[in-house]
Amino acid sequence: MRSCAKSIEKLCKEIINFSKDKKNIYIYGTGRTGIRCSKLLKFLDIPVCGFIVSHEKYKNSVRGIDAGIIYTIDEFQVEPKDGVIMASVPKFFPEILPALKEKTLSYMVYTDAKPILEITTKVGCSVNCKYCPQSKLVAAYQAKERDKILSFNSFKTYLDKIPPLVLIRFCGMSEPFLNPECGKMIRYAVEKGFDIDLYTTLVGVEQNEFLSLLKILPEGSITLHLADAFQNCNIPVTKEYVSMVKSVFASPGRLCNCVSYHGELHPELEGIVPEGTVIWNEMQDRAGNLSEEEVNVYHQEKSGPVICTENYGYSAMLDCNILLPNGEVALCCMDYGLEYLLGNLNEESYLDIRTGENIRKIRKEMLADGDDTLICRRCNLAREIL
């Protein structure tokens, strides 16, 4: 759970404020946290003069650091206006903090942020799951003149505005591979150093293209939405489809830890999903966007202050948002009516959207006693604050 995590906008503000009166900035730590910290500083145009480690042995095992000199804390010579950002896991704090204080170094503790941006590559999904309010989304989106398909060039423009700590999740409100440039976008995001997730039914992707993508996707990054026995979604169960599903679980490492399907698994897929894989098959009404007359779904109503458990946390950060093909950013994967648009990456930066009036208003309404019309109070991911 992420109850101790910072929002990306708060973390950026803290780093900028800490660095503005410093002549030299160093990062303490060269592990995964230190690498993520260095990527964020590069995005914020804050030069990193070097890295600090506790022991000589860590200098020889560094991976992914491409700038600056690596010092041990003993050999590091303090200069006026030096600043150190401590980017290490908490278990090393008792060793690091006394060393920094002994050298009278000005420092701040880096607390990692892990927001998510889900990419809707196309509006209008032919998979047309019975438990997905596609008609509501299409009607809301087409009420204005908007790009229905996300172009690769637009994707590149938007990605340049997004901090590298943001997890890029190819999922959004439609099957990502219905956009023929989806594979190209995935490769570009990986090349830019972003962490990637892929939620897919495999509809729209050719087998050779998918097999090539499996070679670059990290462990645990794939969630498969599988065909079910009752044809609740339009997934053609062909020999090629079954072969692609098998290839996910046959790949080196555990690429897929989770699958979902509506009801019972399709008989052609029996025995393919390994034991221990998390299975999601509980149907809910997408925060009130489906009626009981349409499908038999689980519905919730909440009152009073609520927090969100999306992105494995308990907070009001609302840091799992949706990018639409025209650059607009929607609140979350439940907002099929597009009633809670936060901003547009064609007009604002990602951080401006995350600190803007629209998202601040929603956060305030979540923590208030009134406004039972707020979408969060119909969402299965919300929890009442007792």
mmCIF file of C-alpha atoms in Angstrom, residues 4-269:
data_model
loop_
_atom_site.group_PDB
_atom_site.id
_atom_site.type_symbol
_atom_site.label_atom_id
_atom_site.label_comp_id
_atom_site.label_asym_id
_atom_site.label_seq_id
_atom_site.Cartn_x
_atom_site.Cartn_y
_atom_site.Cartn_z
ATOM 1 C CA CYS A 4 3.170 7.114 2.855
ATOM 2 C CA ALA A 5 3.886 8.041 -0.763
ATOM 3 C CA LYS A 6 3.966 11.631 -1.966
ATOM 4 C CA SER A 7 2.095 12.990 -4.924
ATOM 5 C CA ILE A 8 4.306 13.672 -7.933
ATOM 6 C CA GLU A 9 3.479 17.376 -7.825
ATOM 7 C CA LYS A 10 4.432 17.708 -4.145
ATOM 8 C CA LEU A 11 7.679 15.797 -4.692
ATOM 9 C CA CYS A 12 8.661 18.041 -7.626
ATOM 10 C CA LYS A 13 7.905 21.174 -5.611
ATOM 11 C CA GLU A 14 10.042 19.967 -2.693
ATOM 12 C CA ILE A 15 12.993 19.157 -4.956
ATOM 13 C CA ILE A 16 12.788 22.521 -6.758
ATOM 14 C CA ASN A 17 12.609 24.443 -3.465
ATOM 15 C CA PHE A 18 15.528 22.472 -2.000
ATOM 16 C CA SER A 19 17.717 22.913 -5.085
ATOM 17 C CA LYS A 20 17.153 26.579 -5.911
ATOM 18 C CA ASP A 21 19.778 27.949 -3.481
ATOM 19 C CA LYS A 22 22.280 25.102 -3.980
ATOM 20 C CA LYS A 23 25.358 25.323 -6.194
ATOM 21 C CA ASN A 24 25.899 21.562 -6.489
ATOM 22 C CA ILE A 25 23.350 18.765 -6.163
ATOM 23 C CA TYR A 26 24.342 15.184 -5.399
ATOM 24 C CA ILE A 27 22.209 12.070 -5.090
ATOM 25 C CA TYR A 28 22.916 9.623 -2.268
ATOM 26 C CA GLY A 29 22.080 6.206 -3.661
ATOM 27 C CA THR A 30 22.624 4.446 -6.985
ATOM 28 C CA GLY A 31 19.960 1.759 -6.745
ATOM 29 C CA ARG A 32 16.534 1.833 -8.360
ATOM 30 C CA THR A 33 15.396 4.730 -6.156
ATOM 31 C CA GLY A 34 18.518 6.744 -6.959
ATOM 32 C CA ILE A 35 18.063 6.140 -10.683
ATOM 33 C CA ARG A 36 14.417 7.254 -10.544
ATOM 34 C CA CYS A 37 15.477 10.358 -8.624
ATOM 35 C CA SER A 38 18.120 11.215 -11.231
ATOM 36 C CA LYS A 39 15.545 10.858 -14.043
ATOM 37 C CA LEU A 40 13.218 13.256 -12.272
ATOM 38 C CA LEU A 41 15.964 15.847 -11.730
ATOM 39 C CA LYS A 42 16.850 15.655 -15.415
ATOM 40 C CA PHE A 43 13.182 16.252 -16.294
ATOM 41 C CA LEU A 44 13.170 19.267 -13.952
ATOM 42 C CA ASP A 45 16.386 20.621 -15.557
ATOM 43 C CA ILE A 46 18.317 20.317 -12.287
ATOM 44 C CA PRO A 47 21.927 19.228 -12.964
ATOM 45 C CA VAL A 48 23.312 16.344 -10.910
ATOM 46 C CA CYS A 49 27.015 16.756 -10.123
ATOM 47 C CA GLY A 50 27.517 13.223 -8.876
ATOM 48 C CA PHE A 51 26.363 10.319 -6.742
ATOM 49 C CA ILE A 52 27.311 9.184 -3.254
ATOM 50 C CA VAL A 53 27.418 5.620 -1.926
ATOM 51 C CA SER A 54 28.239 4.255 1.505
ATOM 52 C CA HIS A 55 30.925 1.747 0.486
ATOM 53 C CA GLU A 56 33.471 1.242 -2.286
ATOM 54 C CA LYS A 57 31.830 -2.026 -3.359
ATOM 55 C CA TYR A 58 28.688 -0.172 -4.464
ATOM 56 C CA LYS A 59 30.683 1.877 -6.990
ATOM 57 C CA ASN A 60 31.420 -1.261 -8.986
ATOM 58 C CA SER A 61 27.856 -2.542 -9.135
ATOM 59 C CA VAL A 62 26.119 0.545 -10.484
ATOM 60 C CA ARG A 63 23.646 0.115 -13.362
ATOM 61 C CA GLY A 64 21.700 2.804 -15.181
ATOM 62 C CA ILE A 65 23.688 5.828 -13.965
ATOM 63 C CA ASP A 66 24.862 7.801 -16.983
ATOM 64 C CA ALA A 67 26.058 11.100 -15.511
ATOM 65 C CA GLY A 68 28.347 12.429 -12.800
ATOM 66 C CA ILE A 69 31.071 10.958 -10.607
ATOM 67 C CA ILE A 70 30.391 8.365 -7.916
ATOM 68 C CA TYR A 71 31.964 9.055 -4.506
ATOM 69 C CA THR A 72 31.982 7.109 -1.302
ATOM 70 C CA ILE A 73 30.774 9.179 1.617
ATOM 71 C CA ASP A 74 34.255 9.007 3.202
ATOM 72 C CA GLU A 75 36.000 10.493 0.157
ATOM 73 C CA PHE A 76 33.342 13.111 -0.574
ATOM 74 C CA GLN A 77 34.629 16.658 -0.018
ATOM 75 C CA VAL A 78 31.964 19.126 1.050
ATOM 76 C CA GLU A 79 31.823 22.482 -0.726
ATOM 77 C CA PRO A 80 29.732 25.533 0.219
ATOM 78 C CA LYS A 81 26.135 25.306 -0.980
ATOM 79 C CA ASP A 82 26.326 21.568 -1.695
ATOM 80 C CA GLY A 83 23.007 19.756 -1.385
ATOM 81 C CA VAL A 84 22.320 16.030 -1.153
ATOM 82 C CA ILE A 85 19.097 14.300 -2.063
ATOM 83 C CA MET A 86 18.957 11.040 -0.129
ATOM 84 C CA ALA A 87 17.414 8.529 -2.539
ATOM 85 C CA SER A 88 17.667 5.201 -0.802
ATOM 86 C CA VAL A 89 15.345 2.655 0.734
ATOM 87 C CA PRO A 90 14.445 3.366 4.388
ATOM 88 C CA LYS A 91 16.359 0.392 5.802
ATOM 89 C CA PHE A 92 19.628 2.218 4.982
ATOM 90 C CA PHE A 93 18.607 5.501 6.639
ATOM 91 C CA PRO A 94 20.208 4.670 10.054
ATOM 92 C CA GLU A 95 23.539 4.287 8.282
ATOM 93 C CA ILE A 96 23.262 7.244 5.901
ATOM 94 C CA LEU A 97 21.816 9.970 8.131
ATOM 95 C CA PRO A 98 24.662 10.075 10.704
ATOM 96 C CA ALA A 99 27.211 10.260 7.873
ATOM 97 C CA LEU A 100 25.438 13.230 6.288
ATOM 98 C CA LYS A 101 25.135 15.029 9.619
ATOM 99 C CA GLU A 102 28.809 14.412 10.410
ATOM 100 C CA LYS A 103 29.789 16.177 7.192
ATOM 101 C CA THR A 104 27.239 18.925 7.928
ATOM 102 C CA LEU A 105 25.632 18.423 4.538
ATOM 103 C CA SER A 106 22.313 20.030 3.671
ATOM 104 C CA TYR A 107 20.012 17.212 2.590
ATOM 105 C CA MET A 108 16.463 16.238 1.830
ATOM 106 C CA VAL A 109 14.874 12.777 1.826
ATOM 107 C CA TYR A 110 13.514 11.649 -1.517
ATOM 108 C CA THR A 111 10.180 9.813 -1.152
ATOM 109 C CA ASP A 112 9.317 8.098 -4.393
ATOM 110 C CA ALA A 113 6.085 8.918 -6.198
ATOM 111 C CA LYS A 114 4.431 6.401 -8.508
ATOM 112 C CA PRO A 115 1.544 8.006 -10.375
ATOM 113 C CA ILE A 116 -0.097 6.279 -13.338
ATOM 114 C CA LEU A 117 -1.272 7.641 -16.676
ATOM 115 C CA GLU A 118 -3.465 5.251 -18.655
ATOM 116 C CA ILE A 119 -3.274 5.701 -22.412
ATOM 117 C CA THR A 120 -6.504 5.523 -24.414
ATOM 118 C CA THR A 121 -5.136 4.931 -27.905
ATOM 119 C CA LYS A 122 -8.573 4.980 -29.554
ATOM 120 C CA VAL A 123 -12.120 5.953 -28.604
ATOM 121 C CA GLY A 124 -14.612 3.318 -29.698
ATOM 122 C CA CYS A 125 -13.714 -0.272 -28.803
ATOM 123 C CA SER A 126 -14.894 -3.148 -31.021
ATOM 124 C CA VAL A 127 -14.352 -5.667 -28.216
ATOM 125 C CA ASN A 128 -17.507 -4.061 -26.775
ATOM 126 C CA CYS A 129 -17.582 -5.910 -23.455
ATOM 127 C CA LYS A 130 -21.043 -6.106 -21.933
ATOM 128 C CA TYR A 131 -19.591 -4.765 -18.706
ATOM 129 C CA CYS A 132 -18.003 -1.694 -20.314
ATOM 130 C CA PRO A 133 -19.991 1.549 -20.912
ATOM 131 C CA GLN A 134 -18.546 2.146 -24.396
ATOM 132 C CA SER A 135 -21.706 3.744 -25.765
ATOM 133 C CA LYS A 136 -21.632 6.360 -22.991
ATOM 134 C CA LEU A 137 -17.972 7.121 -23.667
ATOM 135 C CA VAL A 138 -18.429 7.427 -27.441
ATOM 136 C CA ALA A 139 -21.458 9.697 -27.057
ATOM 137 C CA ALA A 140 -19.658 11.988 -24.602
ATOM 138 C CA TYR A 141 -16.455 12.101 -26.655
ATOM 139 C CA GLN A 142 -18.177 12.742 -29.978
ATOM 140 C CA ALA A 143 -20.295 15.540 -28.510
ATOM 141 C CA LYS A 144 -17.341 17.739 -29.494
ATOM 142 C CA GLU A 145 -14.993 17.507 -32.459
ATOM 143 C CA ARG A 146 -12.114 15.430 -31.115
ATOM 144 C CA ASP A 147 -9.432 13.139 -32.529
ATOM 145 C CA LYS A 148 -10.697 9.558 -32.200
ATOM 146 C CA ILE A 149 -7.289 7.927 -32.639
ATOM 147 C CA LEU A 150 -4.098 8.890 -30.833
ATOM 148 C CA SER A 151 -1.351 9.503 -33.390
ATOM 149 C CA PHE A 152 2.216 8.485 -32.692
ATOM 150 C CA ASN A 153 3.434 12.065 -33.112
ATOM 151 C CA SER A 154 0.873 13.338 -30.599
ATOM 152 C CA PHE A 155 1.870 10.586 -28.183
ATOM 153 C CA LYS A 156 5.516 11.680 -28.403
ATOM 154 C CA THR A 157 4.502 15.299 -27.725
ATOM 155 C CA TYR A 158 2.458 14.322 -24.673
ATOM 156 C CA LEU A 159 5.153 11.990 -23.304
ATOM 157 C CA ASP A 160 7.694 14.821 -23.347
ATOM 158 C CA LYS A 161 5.474 16.674 -20.842
ATOM 159 C CA ILE A 162 5.225 13.760 -18.420
ATOM 160 C CA PRO A 163 7.733 13.205 -15.569
ATOM 161 C CA PRO A 164 9.675 9.933 -15.968
ATOM 162 C CA LEU A 165 8.368 8.591 -12.642
ATOM 163 C CA VAL A 166 4.872 8.235 -14.125
ATOM 164 C CA LEU A 167 3.928 4.661 -14.983
ATOM 165 C CA ILE A 168 2.615 4.578 -18.560
ATOM 166 C CA ARG A 169 -0.217 2.063 -18.709
ATOM 167 C CA PHE A 170 -1.481 1.084 -22.141
ATOM 168 C CA CYS A 171 -5.100 0.417 -21.297
ATOM 169 C CA GLY A 172 -7.351 3.399 -20.801
ATOM 170 C CA MET A 173 -10.925 3.094 -22.035
ATOM 171 C CA SER A 174 -10.401 0.782 -25.009
ATOM 172 C CA GLU A 175 -8.262 -2.085 -26.251
ATOM 173 C CA PRO A 176 -4.879 -0.405 -26.931
ATOM 174 C CA PHE A 177 -3.978 -2.561 -29.948
ATOM 175 C CA LEU A 178 -7.015 -1.314 -31.897
ATOM 176 C CA ASN A 179 -4.675 1.558 -32.698
ATOM 177 C CA PRO A 180 -2.184 0.165 -35.253
ATOM 178 C CA GLU A 181 0.589 2.388 -33.829
ATOM 179 C CA CYS A 182 0.261 1.014 -30.289
ATOM 180 C CA GLY A 183 3.344 -1.206 -30.552
ATOM 181 C CA LYS A 184 5.356 1.753 -31.803
ATOM 182 C CA MET A 185 4.182 3.822 -28.825
ATOM 183 C CA ILE A 186 5.139 1.068 -26.361
ATOM 184 C CA ARG A 187 8.637 0.834 -27.820
ATOM 185 C CA TYR A 188 9.070 4.615 -27.716
ATOM 186 C CA ALA A 189 7.984 4.824 -24.062
ATOM 187 C CA VAL A 190 10.410 2.026 -23.124
ATOM 188 C CA GLU A 191 13.239 3.793 -24.995
ATOM 189 C CA LYS A 192 12.461 6.997 -23.058
ATOM 190 C CA GLY A 193 12.930 5.115 -19.789
ATOM 191 C CA PHE A 194 9.319 4.950 -18.577
ATOM 192 C CA ASP A 195 7.968 1.998 -16.637
ATOM 193 C CA ILE A 196 5.260 0.296 -18.681
ATOM 194 C CA ASP A 197 2.077 -1.684 -18.004
ATOM 195 C CA LEU A 198 -0.063 -3.325 -20.675
ATOM 196 C CA TYR A 199 -3.709 -4.324 -20.143
ATOM 197 C CA THR A 200 -4.936 -6.102 -23.262
ATOM 198 C CA THR A 201 -7.438 -8.519 -24.805
ATOM 199 C CA LEU A 202 -4.921 -9.095 -27.660
ATOM 200 C CA VAL A 203 -7.573 -8.013 -30.154
ATOM 201 C CA GLY A 204 -5.968 -6.035 -32.984
ATOM 202 C CA VAL A 205 -2.352 -7.175 -32.605
ATOM 203 C CA GLU A 206 -0.583 -9.559 -34.970
ATOM 204 C CA GLN A 207 1.236 -12.480 -33.407
ATOM 205 C CA ASN A 208 4.745 -11.555 -34.646
ATOM 206 C CA GLU A 209 4.336 -7.991 -33.400
ATOM 207 C CA PHE A 210 3.161 -9.201 -29.998
ATOM 208 C CA LEU A 211 6.006 -11.708 -29.654
ATOM 209 C CA SER A 212 8.526 -8.948 -30.365
ATOM 210 C CA LEU A 213 6.949 -6.759 -27.669
ATOM 211 C CA LEU A 214 7.207 -9.554 -25.108
ATOM 212 C CA LYS A 215 10.993 -9.261 -25.384
ATOM 213 C CA ILE A 216 11.026 -5.666 -24.100
ATOM 214 C CA LEU A 217 8.189 -5.673 -21.551
ATOM 215 C CA PRO A 218 9.267 -5.989 -17.912
ATOM 216 C CA GLU A 219 8.284 -8.690 -15.467
ATOM 217 C CA GLY A 220 4.753 -8.346 -14.103
ATOM 218 C CA SER A 221 3.774 -5.669 -16.621
ATOM 219 C CA ILE A 222 0.988 -7.524 -18.481
ATOM 220 C CA THR A 223 -2.614 -8.037 -17.421
ATOM 221 C CA LEU A 224 -4.624 -10.179 -19.838
ATOM 222 C CA HIS A 225 -8.362 -9.745 -20.298
ATOM 223 C CA LEU A 226 -9.256 -13.237 -21.477
ATOM 224 C CA ALA A 227 -12.177 -14.578 -23.472
ATOM 225 C CA ASP A 228 -15.019 -15.997 -21.380
ATOM 226 C CA ALA A 229 -17.385 -18.903 -21.891
ATOM 227 C CA PHE A 230 -20.469 -16.705 -22.377
ATOM 228 C CA GLN A 231 -19.141 -14.308 -25.077
ATOM 229 C CA ASN A 232 -19.506 -11.302 -22.808
ATOM 230 C CA CYS A 233 -16.802 -9.662 -24.923
ATOM 231 C CA ASN A 234 -15.970 -9.921 -28.624
ATOM 232 C CA ILE A 235 -12.632 -11.736 -28.465
ATOM 233 C CA PRO A 236 -12.239 -14.168 -31.388
ATOM 234 C CA VAL A 237 -10.821 -17.393 -29.931
ATOM 235 C CA THR A 238 -8.622 -18.425 -32.847
ATOM 236 C CA LYS A 239 -5.552 -20.683 -32.879
ATOM 237 C CA GLU A 240 -3.398 -17.557 -33.139
ATOM 238 C CA TYR A 241 -5.133 -15.994 -30.128
ATOM 239 C CA VAL A 242 -4.664 -19.099 -27.965
ATOM 240 C CA SER A 243 -1.024 -19.275 -29.067
ATOM 241 C CA MET A 244 -0.435 -15.644 -28.029
ATOM 242 C CA VAL A 245 -1.989 -16.272 -24.614
ATOM 243 C CA LYS A 246 0.301 -19.289 -24.144
ATOM 244 C CA SER A 247 3.333 -17.235 -25.224
ATOM 245 C CA VAL A 248 2.779 -14.757 -22.369
ATOM 246 C CA PHE A 249 3.091 -17.477 -19.759
ATOM 247 C CA ALA A 250 5.894 -19.288 -21.602
ATOM 248 C CA SER A 251 8.142 -16.212 -21.770
ATOM 249 C CA PRO A 252 11.187 -15.931 -19.496
ATOM 250 C CA GLY A 253 10.275 -14.268 -16.213
ATOM 251 C CA ARG A 254 6.713 -13.820 -15.033
ATOM 252 C CA LEU A 255 5.344 -11.224 -17.435
ATOM 253 C CA CYS A 256 1.731 -11.684 -16.343
ATOM 254 C CA ASN A 257 0.657 -11.974 -12.704
ATOM 255 C CA CYS A 258 -2.997 -11.155 -13.235
ATOM 256 C CA VAL A 259 -5.840 -12.024 -15.629
ATOM 257 C CA SER A 260 -9.477 -10.990 -15.825
ATOM 258 C CA TYR A 261 -12.527 -12.426 -17.531
ATOM 259 C CA HIS A 262 -16.276 -11.923 -17.313
ATOM 260 C CA GLY A 263 -17.848 -14.965 -15.678
ATOM 261 C CA GLU A 264 -16.245 -18.314 -16.561
ATOM 262 C CA LEU A 265 -13.051 -18.769 -18.567
ATOM 263 C CA HIS A 266 -13.432 -19.858 -22.200
ATOM 264 C CA PRO A 267 -12.935 -23.656 -22.468
ATOM 265 C CA GLU A 268 -10.150 -23.255 -25.076
ATOM 266 C CA LEU A 269 -8.079 -21.449 -22.417
#
